């Protein structure tokens, strides 16, 4: 039996709108094949949101409150791309665009687990730089990256010719991706590898203790 879901569509900037058109076609096809109903609601984000607000005479923002409300009332968020030309990063429309929009979404919805699957398909094996013996044995890795803690969300400061970014983690913040990793592994090959730098970093020692 099909499901009915509300999806917030945040196309964003650059190739985002172009990619989103094709992504929505895929979801429409999935809905048709399996009897689902997807209700899409579009909202601005990134430079597109900034420009739209300026055009309307409103206070510009890379992540407007209206966009957050659309996301909060949805079952899922379909995100395109944000950011502008490299030579325009100093302009208000693009300055800190990614940080304000992406990190804002992650923090608001506690999107702590970033999943990055890596799999080598037979018909693409010739493009893989790994040894044939490794490819033949099968490559199927799921990388789980933590997204709402660490250096991105720590203090950032510049003082003259010195700059620093503070990496800060809590036990609770580490637990979410670690638990997800172990639960995912139970459905796969039951192997988990935690990548850290515990011989130097105190935060890595905490990661190892929690894991």
Tab-separated table of C-alpha atoms in Angstrom:
chain	number	residue	atom	x	y	z
A	1	UNK	CA	0.000	0.000	0.000
A	2	UNK	CA	1.335	3.416	-0.956
A	3	UNK	CA	2.180	6.235	1.436
A	4	UNK	CA	1.469	9.957	1.351
A	5	UNK	CA	4.388	12.226	2.242
A	6	UNK	CA	5.082	15.952	2.228
A	7	UNK	CA	8.470	16.914	0.802
A	8	UNK	CA	10.139	20.322	1.094
A	9	UNK	CA	11.961	21.125	-2.149
A	10	UNK	CA	14.967	23.424	-1.714
A	11	UNK	CA	16.539	23.791	-5.156
A	12	UNK	CA	18.988	26.518	-4.151
A	13	UNK	CA	21.642	27.943	-6.468
A	14	UNK	CA	23.900	27.011	-9.369
A	15	UNK	CA	23.079	23.583	-10.754
A	16	UNK	CA	20.617	23.003	-7.913
A	17	UNK	CA	17.441	23.905	-9.851
A	18	UNK	CA	18.587	21.888	-12.886
A	19	UNK	CA	19.340	18.809	-10.804
A	20	UNK	CA	16.116	19.211	-8.838
A	21	UNK	CA	13.994	19.026	-11.994
A	22	UNK	CA	15.413	15.571	-12.719
A	23	UNK	CA	15.214	14.457	-9.077
A	24	UNK	CA	11.506	15.268	-8.976
A	25	UNK	CA	10.991	13.230	-12.145
A	26	UNK	CA	12.543	10.251	-10.361
A	27	UNK	CA	10.257	10.674	-7.349
A	28	UNK	CA	7.228	11.034	-9.604
A	29	UNK	CA	8.180	7.750	-11.269
A	30	UNK	CA	8.652	6.039	-7.901
A	31	UNK	CA	5.242	7.319	-6.818
A	32	UNK	CA	3.603	5.992	-9.977
A	33	UNK	CA	5.247	2.564	-9.702
A	34	UNK	CA	4.509	1.960	-6.039
A	35	UNK	CA	1.296	3.885	-5.440
A	36	UNK	CA	2.817	6.647	-3.329
A	37	UNK	CA	1.721	10.270	-3.194
A	38	UNK	CA	4.400	12.925	-2.802
A	39	UNK	CA	3.244	16.486	-2.165
A	40	UNK	CA	6.036	18.923	-2.996
A	41	UNK	CA	6.396	22.410	-1.503
A	42	UNK	CA	9.157	24.628	-2.864
A	43	UNK	CA	11.097	27.079	-0.711
A	44	UNK	CA	14.122	29.324	-1.227
A	45	UNK	CA	17.528	28.734	0.305
A	46	UNK	CA	21.037	30.096	-0.127
A	47	UNK	CA	21.732	32.901	-2.582
A	48	UNK	CA	18.336	32.363	-4.175
A	49	UNK	CA	16.652	33.107	-0.844
A	50	UNK	CA	18.801	36.205	-0.353
A	51	UNK	CA	17.951	37.566	-3.811
A	52	UNK	CA	14.227	36.814	-3.415
A	53	UNK	CA	14.108	38.685	-0.093
A	54	UNK	CA	15.923	41.688	-1.530
A	55	UNK	CA	13.553	41.788	-4.503
A	56	UNK	CA	10.576	41.748	-2.109
A	57	UNK	CA	12.052	44.524	0.038
A	58	UNK	CA	12.552	42.163	2.976
A	59	UNK	CA	15.565	41.531	5.197
A	60	UNK	CA	17.725	39.069	3.243
A	61	UNK	CA	18.692	35.700	4.708
A	62	UNK	CA	20.277	32.519	3.382
A	63	UNK	CA	17.830	30.452	5.442
A	64	UNK	CA	14.551	32.370	5.881
A	65	UNK	CA	12.123	31.556	8.673
A	66	UNK	CA	9.515	30.758	6.020
A	67	UNK	CA	11.792	28.087	4.561
A	68	UNK	CA	12.331	26.535	7.975
A	69	UNK	CA	8.562	26.436	8.518
A	70	UNK	CA	8.080	24.595	5.221
A	71	UNK	CA	10.747	22.101	6.270
A	72	UNK	CA	9.254	21.639	9.743
A	73	UNK	CA	5.854	20.826	8.275
A	74	UNK	CA	7.310	18.273	5.837
A	75	UNK	CA	8.288	14.624	6.178
A	76	UNK	CA	11.521	15.074	4.246
A	77	UNK	CA	13.770	17.759	2.760
A	78	UNK	CA	15.044	17.442	-0.812
A	79	UNK	CA	18.085	19.703	-1.107
A	80	UNK	CA	19.771	20.867	-4.300
A	81	UNK	CA	22.886	23.037	-4.169
A	82	UNK	CA	23.906	26.409	-2.753
A	83	UNK	CA	26.730	28.849	-3.258
A	84	UNK	CA	27.852	31.309	-5.901
A	85	UNK	CA	30.806	32.165	-8.149
A	86	UNK	CA	34.223	32.003	-6.506
A	87	UNK	CA	35.046	35.574	-7.472
A	88	UNK	CA	31.845	36.847	-5.816
A	89	UNK	CA	32.214	35.243	-2.381
A	90	UNK	CA	32.832	38.646	-0.813
A	91	UNK	CA	29.392	39.895	-1.844
A	92	UNK	CA	26.605	39.777	0.800
A	93	UNK	CA	24.506	37.408	-1.302
A	94	UNK	CA	27.220	34.760	-1.220
A	95	UNK	CA	29.307	35.488	1.880
A	96	UNK	CA	28.916	32.593	4.375
A	97	UNK	CA	26.059	31.260	2.227
A	98	UNK	CA	26.913	27.589	2.744
A	99	UNK	CA	27.647	28.027	6.449
A	100	UNK	CA	24.415	29.887	7.181
A	101	UNK	CA	22.121	27.624	5.165
A	102	UNK	CA	23.625	24.151	5.477
A	103	UNK	CA	24.747	24.373	9.081
A	104	UNK	CA	21.473	26.070	9.960
A	105	UNK	CA	19.465	23.161	8.565
A	106	UNK	CA	21.696	20.592	10.238
A	107	UNK	CA	21.424	22.257	13.631
A	108	UNK	CA	17.694	22.971	13.441
A	109	UNK	CA	16.761	19.396	12.573
A	110	UNK	CA	19.671	17.648	14.326
A	111	UNK	CA	20.789	16.077	11.053
A	112	UNK	CA	23.723	14.353	12.681
A	113	UNK	CA	24.231	11.410	10.343
A	114	UNK	CA	25.598	11.974	6.863
A	115	UNK	CA	25.560	8.703	4.882
A	116	UNK	CA	28.058	8.209	2.070
A	117	UNK	CA	27.806	4.769	0.455
A	118	UNK	CA	30.663	3.585	-1.732
A	119	UNK	CA	30.097	0.602	-3.987
A	120	UNK	CA	31.888	-0.631	-7.099
A	121	UNK	CA	29.574	-2.039	-9.748
A	122	UNK	CA	31.018	-4.615	-12.200
A	123	UNK	CA	30.365	-2.490	-15.261
A	124	UNK	CA	32.302	0.419	-13.701
A	125	UNK	CA	35.155	-1.642	-12.253
A	126	UNK	CA	37.594	-0.457	-14.941
A	127	UNK	CA	37.251	3.107	-13.617
A	128	UNK	CA	38.148	2.183	-10.044
A	129	UNK	CA	41.754	2.875	-8.889
A	130	UNK	CA	41.730	-0.041	-6.438
A	131	UNK	CA	43.586	-3.278	-7.154
A	132	UNK	CA	41.596	-5.808	-9.212
A	133	UNK	CA	41.913	-8.334	-6.375
A	134	UNK	CA	40.136	-5.931	-4.021
A	135	UNK	CA	37.429	-5.071	-6.542
A	136	UNK	CA	36.777	-8.745	-7.290
A	137	UNK	CA	36.269	-9.427	-3.581
A	138	UNK	CA	33.572	-6.770	-3.542
A	139	UNK	CA	33.597	-3.127	-2.436
A	140	UNK	CA	30.562	-2.002	-0.446
A	141	UNK	CA	31.317	0.590	2.240
A	142	UNK	CA	28.960	2.890	4.121
A	143	UNK	CA	30.681	5.950	5.580
A	144	UNK	CA	28.802	7.649	8.430
A	145	UNK	CA	29.908	11.229	9.021
A	146	UNK	CA	28.865	13.278	12.051
A	147	UNK	CA	27.370	16.655	11.066
A	148	UNK	CA	26.250	18.732	14.049
A	149	UNK	CA	29.350	18.833	16.239
A	150	UNK	CA	33.067	19.236	15.861
A	151	UNK	CA	35.026	22.015	14.252
A	152	UNK	CA	32.178	23.303	12.067
A	153	UNK	CA	30.135	24.262	15.122
A	154	UNK	CA	32.958	25.338	17.406
A	155	UNK	CA	34.285	28.864	17.912
A	156	UNK	CA	35.816	30.519	14.843
A	157	UNK	CA	38.060	33.523	15.288
A	158	UNK	CA	40.820	35.505	13.610
A	159	UNK	CA	43.229	37.791	15.438
A	160	UNK	CA	45.663	39.556	13.136
A	161	UNK	CA	47.859	36.934	11.504
A	162	UNK	CA	46.405	34.180	13.704
A	163	UNK	CA	43.201	32.202	13.203
A	164	UNK	CA	41.649	29.292	15.027
A	165	UNK	CA	38.638	26.969	14.912
A	166	UNK	CA	37.662	25.018	18.020
A	167	UNK	CA	36.696	21.336	17.704
A	168	UNK	CA	34.132	20.477	20.361
A	169	UNK	CA	32.262	17.188	20.906
A	170	UNK	CA	29.982	15.827	23.614
A	171	UNK	CA	29.238	12.225	24.550
A	172	UNK	CA	25.620	12.618	23.428
A	173	UNK	CA	26.718	14.155	20.139
A	174	UNK	CA	29.014	11.228	19.432
A	175	UNK	CA	26.488	8.574	20.395
A	176	UNK	CA	24.045	9.280	17.566
A	177	UNK	CA	26.339	8.496	14.585
A	178	UNK	CA	28.080	5.694	16.470
A	179	UNK	CA	24.816	3.940	17.335
A	180	UNK	CA	23.603	4.405	13.778
A	181	UNK	CA	26.851	2.912	12.474
A	182	UNK	CA	26.519	-0.204	14.620
A	183	UNK	CA	22.847	-0.645	13.758
A	184	UNK	CA	23.629	-0.313	10.047
A	185	UNK	CA	26.463	-2.829	10.403
A	186	UNK	CA	24.074	-5.390	11.922
A	187	UNK	CA	22.233	-5.389	8.586
A	188	UNK	CA	25.437	-5.646	6.577
A	189	UNK	CA	28.695	-7.483	7.371
A	190	UNK	CA	28.708	-6.630	11.092
A	191	UNK	CA	31.958	-4.678	10.820
A	192	UNK	CA	32.494	-1.120	12.083
A	193	UNK	CA	35.641	1.010	11.840
A	194	UNK	CA	35.855	4.276	13.762
A	195	UNK	CA	38.368	6.653	12.192
A	196	UNK	CA	40.077	8.945	14.680
A	197	UNK	CA	43.377	10.552	15.702
A	198	UNK	CA	43.371	9.381	19.290
A	199	UNK	CA	47.163	9.454	19.559
A	200	UNK	CA	46.998	13.262	19.440
A	201	UNK	CA	43.475	14.674	19.779
A	202	UNK	CA	41.469	14.622	23.013
A	203	UNK	CA	38.229	14.713	21.025
A	204	UNK	CA	39.308	11.546	19.228
A	205	UNK	CA	39.995	9.877	22.565
A	206	UNK	CA	36.435	10.704	23.577
A	207	UNK	CA	35.145	9.244	20.294
A	208	UNK	CA	37.071	6.047	20.974
A	209	UNK	CA	35.774	5.786	24.545
A	210	UNK	CA	32.164	6.258	23.448
A	211	UNK	CA	32.542	3.785	20.590
